[in-house]
PDB file of C-alpha atoms in Angstrom:
ATOM      1  CA  UNK A 311      54.162-213.788  90.567  1.00 85.00           C
ATOM      2  CA  UNK A 312      55.301-217.493  91.460  1.00 92.00           C
ATOM      3  CA  UNK A 313      57.081-219.405  88.978  1.00 96.00           C
ATOM      4  CA  UNK A 314      55.353-222.077  87.146  1.00 97.00           C
ATOM      5  CA  UNK A 315      57.727-224.707  88.300  1.00 97.00           C
ATOM      6  CA  UNK A 316      57.177-223.595  91.872  1.00 98.00           C
ATOM      7  CA  UNK A 317      53.811-223.190  91.844  1.00 97.00           C
ATOM      8  CA  UNK A 318      53.122-226.639  90.667  1.00 97.00           C
ATOM      9  CA  UNK A 319      55.325-227.863  93.702  1.00 98.00           C
ATOM     10  CA  UNK A 320      53.399-225.990  96.207  1.00 97.00           C
ATOM     11  CA  UNK A 321      49.969-227.139  94.670  1.00 97.00           C
ATOM     12  CA  UNK A 322      51.317-230.787  94.874  1.00 97.00           C
ATOM     13  CA  UNK A 323      52.525-230.448  98.390  1.00 97.00           C
ATOM     14  CA  UNK A 324      49.350-228.598  99.585  1.00 96.00           C
ATOM     15  CA  UNK A 325      47.145-231.123  98.238  1.00 95.00           C
ATOM     16  CA  UNK A 326      45.437-228.811  95.295  1.00 96.00           C
ATOM     17  CA  UNK A 327      46.970-231.369  92.694  1.00 95.00           C
ATOM     18  CA  UNK A 328      46.662-235.118  93.426  1.00 93.00           C
ATOM     19  CA  UNK A 329      49.744-237.020  92.711  1.00 91.00           C
ATOM     20  CA  UNK A 330      51.563-240.331  93.937  1.00 90.00           C
ATOM     21  CA  UNK A 331      54.380-240.360  96.617  1.00 93.00           C
ATOM     22  CA  UNK A 332      57.210-239.990  94.325  1.00 92.00           C
ATOM     23  CA  UNK A 333      55.719-236.795  92.560  1.00 93.00           C
ATOM     24  CA  UNK A 334      55.067-235.427  96.146  1.00 95.00           C
ATOM     25  CA  UNK A 335      58.665-236.027  97.184  1.00 96.00           C
ATOM     26  CA  UNK A 336      60.038-234.492  94.049  1.00 95.00           C
ATOM     27  CA  UNK A 337      57.806-231.465  94.625  1.00 97.00           C
ATOM     28  CA  UNK A 338      58.916-231.224  98.286  1.00 98.00           C
ATOM     29  CA  UNK A 339      62.562-231.352  97.362  1.00 97.00           C
ATOM     30  CA  UNK A 340      62.090-228.487  94.635  1.00 98.00           C
ATOM     31  CA  UNK A 341      60.409-226.471  97.636  1.00 98.00           C
ATOM     32  CA  UNK A 342      63.166-227.407 100.136  1.00 98.00           C
ATOM     33  CA  UNK A 343      65.979-226.777  97.755  1.00 98.00           C
ATOM     34  CA  UNK A 344      64.639-223.214  97.367  1.00 98.00           C
ATOM     35  CA  UNK A 345      65.089-222.671 101.094  1.00 97.00           C
ATOM     36  CA  UNK A 346      68.486-224.143 101.161  1.00 97.00           C
ATOM     37  CA  UNK A 347      69.442-221.877  98.373  1.00 97.00           C
ATOM     38  CA  UNK A 348      69.422-219.044 100.474  1.00 97.00           C
ATOM     39  CA  UNK A 349      72.391-220.339 102.432  1.00 97.00           C
ATOM     40  CA  UNK A 350      75.717-219.279 101.219  1.00 95.00           C
ATOM     41  CA  UNK A 351      76.773-222.976 101.710  1.00 96.00           C
ATOM     42  CA  UNK A 352      74.338-224.498  99.355  1.00 96.00           C
ATOM     43  CA  UNK A 353      75.887-224.284  96.085  1.00 97.00           C
ATOM     44  CA  UNK A 354      72.638-224.678  93.714  1.00 98.00           C
ATOM     45  CA  UNK A 355      70.212-221.864  93.191  1.00 98.00           C
ATOM     46  CA  UNK A 356      66.797-221.908  90.924  1.00 98.00           C
ATOM     47  CA  UNK A 357      67.320-219.533  87.817  1.00 98.00           C
ATOM     48  CA  UNK A 358      63.916-218.645  86.691  1.00 97.00           C
ATOM     49  CA  UNK A 359      65.130-216.965  83.494  1.00 96.00           C
ATOM     50  CA  UNK A 360      66.786-220.244  82.473  1.00 96.00           C
ATOM     51  CA  UNK A 361      63.896-222.207  83.309  1.00 97.00           C
ATOM     52  CA  UNK A 362      61.732-219.944  81.342  1.00 97.00           C
ATOM     53  CA  UNK A 363      63.987-220.386  78.188  1.00 97.00           C
ATOM     54  CA  UNK A 364      62.605-224.097  77.695  1.00 96.00           C
ATOM     55  CA  UNK A 365      59.108-223.383  78.863  1.00 97.00           C
ATOM     56  CA  UNK A 366      58.807-220.409  76.474  1.00 97.00           C
ATOM     57  CA  UNK A 367      60.576-222.229  73.647  1.00 97.00           C
ATOM     58  CA  UNK A 368      58.201-225.517  74.145  1.00 97.00           C
ATOM     59  CA  UNK A 369      55.025-223.076  73.959  1.00 97.00           C
ATOM     60  CA  UNK A 370      56.253-221.674  70.608  1.00 97.00           C
ATOM     61  CA  UNK A 371      55.764-225.084  68.906  1.00 97.00           C
ATOM     62  CA  UNK A 372      52.859-226.153  66.946  1.00 95.00           C
ATOM     63  CA  UNK A 373      51.065-229.387  67.135  1.00 92.00           C
ATOM     64  CA  UNK A 374      50.359-230.393  63.532  1.00 89.00           C
ATOM     65  CA  UNK A 375      48.294-233.698  64.353  1.00 85.00           C
ATOM     66  CA  UNK A 376      44.780-233.696  64.094  1.00 82.00           C
ATOM     67  CA  UNK A 377      42.058-231.664  62.341  1.00 84.00           C
ATOM     68  CA  UNK A 378      43.653-228.234  62.893  1.00 88.00           C
ATOM     69  CA  UNK A 379      47.101-227.078  64.028  1.00 91.00           C
ATOM     70  CA  UNK A 380      47.105-225.727  67.489  1.00 93.00           C
ATOM     71  CA  UNK A 381      49.895-224.294  69.896  1.00 95.00           C
ATOM     72  CA  UNK A 382      51.342-226.393  72.334  1.00 95.00           C
ATOM     73  CA  UNK A 383      50.457-225.677  75.856  1.00 96.00           C
ATOM     74  CA  UNK A 384      52.378-227.490  78.686  1.00 96.00           C
ATOM     75  CA  UNK A 385      50.424-229.221  81.359  1.00 95.00           C
ATOM     76  CA  UNK A 386      51.479-227.981  84.894  1.00 95.00           C
ATOM     77  CA  UNK A 387      53.533-231.012  85.426  1.00 94.00           C
ATOM     78  CA  UNK A 388      55.176-230.753  82.207  1.00 95.00           C
ATOM     79  CA  UNK A 389      56.285-227.238  83.137  1.00 96.00           C
ATOM     80  CA  UNK A 390      57.644-228.564  86.583  1.00 96.00           C
ATOM     81  CA  UNK A 391      59.616-231.245  84.767  1.00 95.00           C
ATOM     82  CA  UNK A 392      61.327-228.795  82.156  1.00 96.00           C
ATOM     83  CA  UNK A 393      61.566-225.980  84.720  1.00 97.00           C
ATOM     84  CA  UNK A 394      63.313-228.270  87.155  1.00 96.00           C
ATOM     85  CA  UNK A 395      65.815-229.654  84.700  1.00 94.00           C
ATOM     86  CA  UNK A 396      66.817-226.293  83.161  1.00 95.00           C
ATOM     87  CA  UNK A 397      66.209-223.903  86.065  1.00 96.00           C
ATOM     88  CA  UNK A 398      68.385-225.618  88.636  1.00 97.00           C
ATOM     89  CA  UNK A 399      72.124-224.430  88.229  1.00 97.00           C
ATOM     90  CA  UNK A 400      75.213-224.292  90.064  1.00 97.00           C
ATOM     91  CA  UNK A 401      75.875-220.729  91.785  1.00 97.00           C
ATOM     92  CA  UNK A 402      79.438-220.225  90.514  1.00 95.00           C
ATOM     93  CA  UNK A 403      79.662-222.085  87.117  1.00 96.00           C
ATOM     94  CA  UNK A 404      75.994-221.540  86.120  1.00 94.00           C
ATOM     95  CA  UNK A 405      76.029-225.231  84.870  1.00 93.00           C
ATOM     96  CA  UNK A 406      72.845-227.236  84.837  1.00 93.00           C
ATOM     97  CA  UNK A 407      72.537-229.229  88.334  1.00 95.00           C
ATOM     98  CA  UNK A 408      70.722-232.214  86.712  1.00 92.00           C
ATOM     99  CA  UNK A 409      72.480-234.059  84.027  1.00 88.00           C
ATOM    100  CA  UNK A 410      70.033-237.026  83.910  1.00 87.00           C
ATOM    101  CA  UNK A 411      66.496-237.517  84.497  1.00 86.00           C
ATOM    102  CA  UNK A 412      63.896-240.335  84.605  1.00 85.00           C
ATOM    103  CA  UNK A 413      60.418-239.275  84.021  1.00 83.00           C
ATOM    104  CA  UNK A 414      57.511-241.889  83.948  1.00 81.00           C
ATOM    105  CA  UNK A 415      53.948-241.101  82.679  1.00 79.00           C
ATOM    106  CA  UNK A 416      50.799-243.126  81.707  1.00 76.00           C
ATOM    107  CA  UNK A 417      50.256-243.705  78.057  1.00 74.00           C
ATOM    108  CA  UNK A 418      49.235-240.945  75.776  1.00 71.00           C
ATOM    109  CA  UNK A 419      50.472-238.314  78.400  1.00 70.00           C
ATOM    110  CA  UNK A 420      52.912-236.758  76.126  1.00 75.00           C
ATOM    111  CA  UNK A 421      55.963-238.702  76.631  1.00 83.00           C
ATOM    112  CA  UNK A 422      57.169-238.490  73.154  1.00 85.00           C
ATOM    113  CA  UNK A 423      56.087-234.975  72.915  1.00 90.00           C
ATOM    114  CA  UNK A 424      58.057-233.920  75.795  1.00 92.00           C
ATOM    115  CA  UNK A 425      61.140-235.627  74.229  1.00 91.00           C
ATOM    116  CA  UNK A 426      60.488-233.970  70.814  1.00 93.00           C
ATOM    117  CA  UNK A 427      60.591-230.463  72.634  1.00 95.00           C
ATOM    118  CA  UNK A 428      63.894-231.426  74.308  1.00 94.00           C
ATOM    119  CA  UNK A 429      65.443-232.868  71.125  1.00 94.00           C
ATOM    120  CA  UNK A 430      64.590-229.774  69.018  1.00 96.00           C
ATOM    121  CA  UNK A 431      65.706-227.495  71.612  1.00 96.00           C
ATOM    122  CA  UNK A 432      68.992-228.923  72.175  1.00 94.00           C
ATOM    123  CA  UNK A 433      69.454-229.645  68.467  1.00 94.00           C
ATOM    124  CA  UNK A 434      69.495-226.004  67.533  1.00 95.00           C
ATOM    125  CA  UNK A 435      68.708-223.644  70.364  1.00 95.00           C
ATOM    126  CA  UNK A 436      70.844-224.362  73.370  1.00 91.00           C
ATOM    127  CA  UNK A 437      73.860-222.566  71.938  1.00 91.00           C
ATOM    128  CA  UNK A 438      76.042-225.937  71.696  1.00 93.00           C
ATOM    129  CA  UNK A 439      77.599-226.366  68.320  1.00 95.00           C
ATOM    130  CA  UNK A 440      78.097-229.641  66.760  1.00 95.00           C
ATOM    131  CA  UNK A 441      76.093-231.402  69.483  1.00 94.00           C
ATOM    132  CA  UNK A 442      74.955-235.006  69.101  1.00 94.00           C
ATOM    133  CA  UNK A 443      71.500-235.864  69.990  1.00 94.00           C
ATOM    134  CA  UNK A 444      70.206-239.592  69.927  1.00 92.00           C
ATOM    135  CA  UNK A 445      66.748-240.981  70.138  1.00 90.00           C
ATOM    136  CA  UNK A 446      67.157-244.768  71.252  1.00 85.00           C
ATOM    137  CA  UNK A 447      65.154-247.733  71.968  1.00 79.00           C
ATOM    138  CA  UNK A 448      65.779-251.375  71.621  1.00 76.00           C
ATOM    139  CA  UNK A 449      64.267-251.317  68.105  1.00 78.00           C
ATOM    140  CA  UNK A 450      64.974-248.485  65.730  1.00 81.00           C
ATOM    141  CA  UNK A 451      61.216-248.266  64.820  1.00 78.00           C
ATOM    142  CA  UNK A 452      60.688-247.469  68.550  1.00 80.00           C
ATOM    143  CA  UNK A 453      63.248-244.916  68.531  1.00 81.00           C
ATOM    144  CA  UNK A 454      61.718-243.252  65.591  1.00 87.00           C
ATOM    145  CA  UNK A 455      58.543-242.366  67.449  1.00 87.00           C
ATOM    146  CA  UNK A 456      60.437-239.588  69.322  1.00 90.00           C
ATOM    147  CA  UNK A 457      62.175-238.746  66.168  1.00 93.00           C
ATOM    148  CA  UNK A 458      58.873-238.337  64.229  1.00 93.00           C
ATOM    149  CA  UNK A 459      57.535-236.163  67.072  1.00 93.00           C
ATOM    150  CA  UNK A 460      60.469-233.817  66.200  1.00 95.00           C
ATOM    151  CA  UNK A 461      59.835-233.968  62.462  1.00 96.00           C
ATOM    152  CA  UNK A 462      56.160-233.030  63.103  1.00 96.00           C
ATOM    153  CA  UNK A 463      57.003-229.832  65.276  1.00 96.00           C
ATOM    154  CA  UNK A 464      59.529-229.034  62.460  1.00 97.00           C
ATOM    155  CA  UNK A 465      57.170-229.489  59.524  1.00 96.00           C
ATOM    156  CA  UNK A 466      53.858-227.782  61.529  1.00 96.00           C
ATOM    157  CA  UNK A 467      55.950-224.562  61.641  1.00 96.00           C
ATOM    158  CA  UNK A 468      57.325-222.983  58.288  1.00 95.00           C
ATOM    159  CA  UNK A 469      59.629-220.587  60.472  1.00 95.00           C
ATOM    160  CA  UNK A 470      61.069-223.545  62.349  1.00 96.00           C
ATOM    161  CA  UNK A 471      61.352-225.619  59.239  1.00 96.00           C
ATOM    162  CA  UNK A 472      63.819-223.276  57.826  1.00 97.00           C
ATOM    163  CA  UNK A 473      66.073-224.016  60.801  1.00 97.00           C
ATOM    164  CA  UNK A 474      66.305-227.692  60.270  1.00 97.00           C
ATOM    165  CA  UNK A 475      67.173-230.150  57.515  1.00 97.00           C
ATOM    166  CA  UNK A 476      65.394-233.541  57.749  1.00 97.00           C
ATOM    167  CA  UNK A 477      66.946-236.498  56.246  1.00 95.00           C
ATOM    168  CA  UNK A 478      64.268-239.032  56.722  1.00 91.00           C
ATOM    169  CA  UNK A 479      66.150-241.838  54.760  1.00 90.00           C
ATOM    170  CA  UNK A 480      69.117-241.560  57.401  1.00 91.00           C
ATOM    171  CA  UNK A 481      66.813-241.061  60.276  1.00 92.00           C
ATOM    172  CA  UNK A 482      68.890-237.833  60.821  1.00 95.00           C
ATOM    173  CA  UNK A 483      67.966-234.142  61.455  1.00 97.00           C
ATOM    174  CA  UNK A 484      70.319-231.264  61.122  1.00 97.00           C
ATOM    175  CA  UNK A 485      70.263-228.226  63.158  1.00 97.00           C
ATOM    176  CA  UNK A 486      71.256-225.630  60.611  1.00 97.00           C
ATOM    177  CA  UNK A 487      71.883-222.863  63.499  1.00 97.00           C
ATOM    178  CA  UNK A 488      74.500-225.239  65.469  1.00 96.00           C
ATOM    179  CA  UNK A 489      75.263-227.873  62.977  1.00 96.00           C
ATOM    180  CA  UNK A 490      74.079-230.311  65.469  1.00 96.00           C
ATOM    181  CA  UNK A 491      72.654-233.863  64.591  1.00 95.00           C
ATOM    182  CA  UNK A 492      69.511-235.603  65.848  1.00 95.00           C
ATOM    183  CA  UNK A 493      69.793-239.315  65.008  1.00 93.00           C
ATOM    184  CA  UNK A 494      67.243-242.261  65.663  1.00 91.00           C
ATOM    185  CA  UNK A 495      69.119-245.573  66.843  1.00 87.00           C
ATOM    186  CA  UNK A 496      68.005-248.872  67.944  1.00 79.00           C
ATOM    187  CA  UNK A 497      69.947-251.830  69.061  1.00 71.00           C
ATOM    188  CA  UNK A 498      69.568-253.236  65.557  1.00 60.00           C
ATOM    189  CA  UNK A 499      71.360-250.158  64.085  1.00 59.00           C
ATOM    190  CA  UNK A 500      74.563-250.307  62.525  1.00 60.00           C
ATOM    191  CA  UNK A 501      77.242-249.346  65.022  1.00 53.00           C
ATOM    192  CA  UNK A 502      78.351-245.613  64.963  1.00 55.00           C
ATOM    193  CA  UNK A 503      81.966-244.586  66.251  1.00 55.00           C
ATOM    194  CA  UNK A 504      82.529-241.302  68.319  1.00 60.00           C
ATOM    195  CA  UNK A 505      79.530-241.346  70.388  1.00 71.00           C
ATOM    196  CA  UNK A 506      79.705-238.063  72.593  1.00 78.00           C
ATOM    197  CA  UNK A 507      75.805-237.098  73.230  1.00 85.00           C
ATOM    198  CA  UNK A 508      74.765-233.757  74.212  1.00 87.00           C
ATOM    199  CA  UNK A 509      71.349-235.362  74.818  1.00 90.00           C
ATOM    200  CA  UNK A 510      70.455-238.917  74.742  1.00 88.00           C
ATOM    201  CA  UNK A 511      66.798-240.151  75.041  1.00 86.00           C
ATOM    202  CA  UNK A 512      65.826-243.627  75.751  1.00 82.00           C
ATOM    203  CA  UNK A 513      62.216-244.044  74.779  1.00 72.00           C
ATOM    204  CA  UNK A 514      59.888-246.204  77.120  1.00 64.00           C
ATOM    205  CA  UNK A 515      62.214-245.380  79.984  1.00 57.00           C
ATOM    206  CA  UNK A 516      62.592-241.653  79.091  1.00 44.00           C
ATOM    207  CA  UNK A 517      66.122-241.306  80.663  1.00 46.00           C
ATOM    208  CA  UNK A 518      67.431-237.953  79.278  1.00 47.00           C
ATOM    209  CA  UNK A 519      71.031-237.486  79.733  1.00 47.00           C
ATOM    210  CA  UNK A 520      72.342-233.956  79.160  1.00 51.00           C
ATOM    211  CA  UNK A 521      75.364-231.966  79.029  1.00 52.00           C
ATOM    212  CA  UNK A 522      76.403-229.895  81.660  1.00 52.00           C
ATOM    213  CA  UNK A 523      76.559-226.673  79.620  1.00 51.00           C
TER     214      UNK A 523
END
């Protein structure tokens, strides 16, 4: 069975899913790089198991907003984004190929939700201890939109809630497994020394800067 990331890319390239030019180019790159990865000289490969880690995690989350709770089910383009970011790795080191991403979607297409998935995953389940995750925007209130998405995921699932400590008054979430910190920051926030982010999320631009672990 073809991996969801590759299936989306193939559907886009073959016209079964209609997208814009840049999306088609991203899909074609994925397919081209799969062929290149068969060559010994090409240093990257697509690790389906690593891609599945983030996809499987995302679909364990619960959407609490609305009349009834419901499980999160990724749209194909969302699975492609997550799968691409986490599945492409260096053949020798196993480190992720991509350390930054720019993803542009229309309003109400799940941008903050996607960031919420990334933030909670890196904040507790990536195996990196004492990580720093920042949700940032021009204004702190804007940065808290993504931060609040994480809170909703955490509070919608009692089991997940046991693994995080939320300090709303400090705009901070602590991952109790890794002792990592998730924090909402704006340009109007007080300066903080010692920035060394494992994940940095810039809302409205959706630029995610990841560690290479």
